[in-house]
Amino acid sequence: MSANSIFDFYRITSQGTPTITEKSERPPKQPIHVNVVFHKDLGYVAEQEFEQTHLALAKKHIQKISGREVVINVIRDPKMRDFNYKSDNDVERGLREHWNRNENPGHNHKSKKPELQKTLFVTPAHLSFSEPAKADSGHEFGMTSYNNPRGAAHALGLLLGATRKDADITYNGWWNDTFMKYNGESVLRGNDLNYSDANKQNIRKYLDKFD
């Protein structure tokens, strides 16, 4: 048989190609569960606006970057909504203590906590002039205000491994800040509602740990 026969060509091109069975056996990526807690002083209209604009935008970008479903769970328990967002500089500790203090104890026994879960507390006012959100990189809890267009994506970006130092300033006729830039660096720049390429890679790298 000739070395260049059609059978040899089929054998060569078939090597290393995953079969249908191999593809089907790959486990699906874990979804990202995001709890959202609106402060009690926020009204229904403001909550709906936040969900349909800033939160929906963050969800769209994170799903596209990660290839994972983002599952939003809005928590409306009155005790959970009554959090103090003004006094504690240690955001992670303060929010974690508030969460543990007010979480429904029966819930933990009924269902297992998702491995990939983040919680976003939403305030009725800007946290500060200099930053769209407060969170520690890779941690579980973050905080932002309902009226900051980059706030939800900024907070969730930090919780999913993005960094402020890898943010970009882009230009499309005007200078704009990507999601992870501080607000206070320049009041003249606009918003580029996207993650920088470096932060997209940071998010993927962080999420790879969960598969």
Short mmCIF file of C-alpha atoms in Angstrom, two decimals:
data_model
loop_
_atom_site.label_atom_id
_atom_site.label_comp_id
_atom_site.label_asym_id
_atom_site.label_seq_id
_atom_site.Cartn_x
_atom_site.Cartn_y
_atom_site.Cartn_z
CA MET A 1 0.00 0.00 0.00
CA SER A 2 1.34 3.42 -0.88
CA ALA A 3 2.53 5.58 2.03
CA ASN A 4 0.37 8.34 0.61
CA SER A 5 -2.83 6.32 0.37
CA ILE A 6 -6.16 7.68 1.52
CA PHE A 7 -6.14 5.18 4.41
CA ASP A 8 -2.85 6.52 5.79
CA PHE A 9 -4.15 10.07 5.45
CA TYR A 10 -7.28 9.14 7.46
CA ARG A 11 -5.15 7.46 10.14
CA ILE A 12 -2.83 10.48 10.50
CA THR A 13 -5.59 13.07 10.66
CA SER A 14 -7.55 10.98 13.15
CA GLN A 15 -4.72 10.75 15.70
CA GLY A 16 -5.18 13.02 18.68
CA THR A 17 -8.74 13.98 17.73
CA PRO A 18 -11.10 13.55 20.71
CA THR A 19 -13.92 11.11 20.09
CA ILE A 20 -17.56 11.98 20.74
CA THR A 21 -17.41 9.84 23.88
CA GLU A 22 -14.30 11.65 25.17
CA LYS A 23 -15.91 15.03 24.59
CA SER A 24 -19.10 14.02 26.39
CA GLU A 25 -17.15 12.80 29.42
CA ARG A 26 -15.60 16.19 30.12
CA PRO A 27 -17.28 17.57 33.24
CA PRO A 28 -19.09 20.90 32.79
CA LYS A 29 -17.52 23.96 34.34
CA GLN A 30 -18.84 24.89 37.74
CA PRO A 31 -21.27 27.82 37.66
CA ILE A 32 -20.48 31.02 39.53
CA HIS A 33 -23.10 31.70 42.21
CA VAL A 34 -23.50 35.38 43.09
CA ASN A 35 -25.58 36.38 46.10
CA VAL A 36 -26.79 39.99 45.97
CA VAL A 37 -27.90 41.79 49.13
CA PHE A 38 -29.46 45.23 48.68
CA HIS A 39 -29.32 47.59 51.65
CA LYS A 40 -32.70 48.15 53.32
CA ASP A 41 -32.69 51.85 52.33
CA LEU A 42 -32.73 51.01 48.62
CA GLY A 43 -36.15 51.01 47.02
CA TYR A 44 -37.54 48.48 44.59
CA VAL A 45 -37.04 50.73 41.56
CA ALA A 46 -33.34 51.25 42.34
CA GLU A 47 -32.87 47.52 42.89
CA GLN A 48 -34.49 46.67 39.57
CA GLU A 49 -32.38 49.26 37.78
CA PHE A 50 -29.19 47.83 39.28
CA GLU A 51 -30.13 44.26 38.36
CA GLN A 52 -31.09 45.11 34.79
CA THR A 53 -28.13 47.38 34.01
CA HIS A 54 -24.93 47.19 36.10
CA LEU A 55 -25.38 43.61 37.36
CA ALA A 56 -26.56 42.30 33.99
CA LEU A 57 -23.53 43.92 32.34
CA ALA A 58 -21.11 42.31 34.80
CA LYS A 59 -22.81 38.93 34.37
CA LYS A 60 -22.59 39.12 30.57
CA HIS A 61 -18.87 39.88 30.57
CA ILE A 62 -17.97 37.29 33.21
CA GLN A 63 -19.92 34.56 31.41
CA LYS A 64 -18.21 35.41 28.12
CA ILE A 65 -14.74 35.46 29.70
CA SER A 66 -15.14 32.29 31.74
CA GLY A 67 -17.48 30.11 29.72
CA ARG A 68 -19.45 29.56 32.93
CA GLU A 69 -23.01 30.27 33.88
CA VAL A 70 -23.42 33.08 36.41
CA VAL A 71 -26.34 32.37 38.73
CA ILE A 72 -27.75 35.44 40.51
CA ASN A 73 -29.52 34.99 43.84
CA VAL A 74 -31.06 38.15 45.32
CA ILE A 75 -31.45 37.83 49.09
CA ARG A 76 -34.30 39.89 50.52
CA ASP A 77 -34.19 38.83 54.15
CA PRO A 78 -34.71 42.03 56.25
CA LYS A 79 -31.95 41.16 58.73
CA MET A 80 -29.45 40.52 55.97
CA ARG A 81 -30.38 43.82 54.28
CA ASP A 82 -29.71 45.81 57.47
CA PHE A 83 -25.92 45.95 57.15
CA ASN A 84 -23.71 48.84 58.24
CA TYR A 85 -21.69 49.97 55.23
CA LYS A 86 -20.17 53.10 56.78
CA SER A 87 -18.25 52.04 59.87
CA ASP A 88 -16.06 49.03 59.09
CA ASN A 89 -12.91 49.55 57.02
CA ASP A 90 -12.26 45.80 56.89
CA VAL A 91 -14.94 45.02 54.34
CA GLU A 92 -14.33 41.28 54.15
CA ARG A 93 -14.41 40.75 57.91
CA GLY A 94 -17.39 43.03 58.52
CA LEU A 95 -19.52 41.51 55.77
CA ARG A 96 -18.56 37.95 56.66
CA GLU A 97 -19.55 38.51 60.30
CA HIS A 98 -22.84 40.07 59.21
CA TRP A 99 -23.52 37.18 56.83
CA ASN A 100 -22.75 34.49 59.42
CA ARG A 101 -24.81 36.28 62.04
CA ASN A 102 -27.93 36.55 59.87
CA GLU A 103 -27.81 33.60 57.50
CA ASN A 104 -30.71 31.20 57.91
CA PRO A 105 -29.16 28.29 59.88
CA GLY A 106 -31.62 25.80 58.41
CA HIS A 107 -30.46 26.60 54.89
CA ASN A 108 -27.01 25.09 55.51
CA HIS A 109 -28.51 21.74 56.46
CA LYS A 110 -30.79 21.50 53.45
CA SER A 111 -28.30 22.16 50.71
CA LYS A 112 -24.56 22.18 50.26
CA LYS A 113 -22.93 25.56 49.78
CA PRO A 114 -21.69 26.02 46.20
CA GLU A 115 -17.91 25.83 45.98
CA LEU A 116 -17.78 28.88 43.71
CA GLN A 117 -19.87 31.47 45.51
CA LYS A 118 -19.46 35.24 45.89
CA THR A 119 -21.64 37.73 47.74
CA LEU A 120 -22.16 41.36 46.72
CA PHE A 121 -23.65 43.90 49.13
CA VAL A 122 -25.17 46.95 47.39
CA THR A 123 -25.36 50.31 49.19
CA PRO A 124 -27.66 53.31 48.58
CA ALA A 125 -24.75 55.76 48.26
CA HIS A 126 -21.22 55.96 46.86
CA LEU A 127 -18.69 54.24 49.11
CA SER A 128 -16.01 56.81 48.35
CA PHE A 129 -14.92 59.08 45.55
CA SER A 130 -11.82 57.06 44.81
CA GLU A 131 -13.13 53.55 44.19
CA PRO A 132 -16.15 51.94 42.50
CA ALA A 133 -16.24 49.03 44.96
CA LYS A 134 -14.57 47.49 48.00
CA ALA A 135 -13.37 43.89 47.97
CA ASP A 136 -10.22 41.83 48.46
CA SER A 137 -8.89 39.87 45.51
CA GLY A 138 -10.13 36.30 45.41
CA HIS A 139 -12.21 36.63 48.59
CA GLU A 140 -15.91 35.95 49.03
CA PHE A 141 -17.54 39.26 50.00
CA GLY A 142 -17.61 42.64 48.26
CA MET A 143 -19.52 45.91 48.36
CA THR A 144 -20.53 48.55 45.83
CA SER A 145 -23.10 51.30 45.39
CA TYR A 146 -26.17 50.86 43.19
CA ASN A 147 -25.49 53.98 41.11
CA ASN A 148 -21.89 53.31 40.00
CA PRO A 149 -21.86 52.00 36.41
CA ARG A 150 -18.62 50.06 36.97
CA GLY A 151 -19.34 49.02 40.56
CA ALA A 152 -20.79 45.53 40.13
CA ALA A 153 -18.19 44.51 37.53
CA HIS A 154 -15.40 46.06 39.62
CA ALA A 155 -16.39 44.21 42.81
CA LEU A 156 -17.01 40.87 41.11
CA GLY A 157 -13.81 41.30 39.13
CA LEU A 158 -11.81 41.64 42.35
CA LEU A 159 -13.55 38.63 43.89
CA LEU A 160 -12.74 36.59 40.77
CA GLY A 161 -9.04 37.46 40.59
CA ALA A 162 -8.92 40.67 38.54
CA THR A 163 -6.60 43.42 39.79
CA ARG A 164 -6.63 47.18 39.69
CA LYS A 165 -3.04 47.37 38.51
CA ASP A 166 -3.96 45.43 35.36
CA ALA A 167 -6.75 47.84 34.43
CA ASP A 168 -6.43 49.81 31.20
CA ILE A 169 -7.12 53.31 29.97
CA THR A 170 -8.49 53.08 26.43
CA TYR A 171 -9.05 55.68 23.74
CA ASN A 172 -11.84 55.85 21.16
CA GLY A 173 -11.95 59.59 20.57
CA TRP A 174 -11.86 60.11 24.35
CA TRP A 175 -9.95 58.53 27.22
CA ASN A 176 -11.88 55.90 29.17
CA ASP A 177 -11.31 53.66 32.20
CA THR A 178 -11.96 49.92 32.03
CA PHE A 179 -13.93 48.23 34.82
CA MET A 180 -11.03 47.86 37.26
CA LYS A 181 -9.76 51.47 37.29
CA TYR A 182 -10.29 53.75 40.29
CA ASN A 183 -12.88 56.49 39.93
CA GLY A 184 -10.68 59.16 41.45
CA GLU A 185 -7.72 58.94 39.07
CA SER A 186 -9.35 61.39 36.68
CA VAL A 187 -12.80 62.94 36.77
CA LEU A 188 -12.48 63.74 33.06
CA ARG A 189 -12.21 60.18 31.76
CA GLY A 190 -15.24 58.22 30.68
CA ASN A 191 -16.10 54.54 31.16
CA ASP A 192 -14.98 51.68 28.95
CA LEU A 193 -17.40 49.04 30.22
CA ASN A 194 -15.11 46.06 29.74
CA TYR A 195 -12.26 44.20 31.42
CA SER A 196 -8.73 44.67 30.10
CA ASP A 197 -7.14 41.71 28.31
CA ALA A 198 -4.84 41.19 31.30
CA ASN A 199 -7.75 41.05 33.72
CA LYS A 200 -9.68 38.67 31.48
CA GLN A 201 -6.70 36.35 31.79
CA ASN A 202 -6.53 36.92 35.56
CA ILE A 203 -10.18 35.89 35.90
CA ARG A 204 -9.70 32.75 33.80
CA LYS A 205 -6.62 31.77 35.79
CA TYR A 206 -8.44 32.20 39.10
CA LEU A 207 -11.44 30.17 37.95
CA ASP A 208 -9.26 27.34 36.61
CA LYS A 209 -8.67 26.33 40.24
CA PHE A 210 -12.29 25.19 40.54
CA ASP A 211 -12.19 22.56 37.77
#
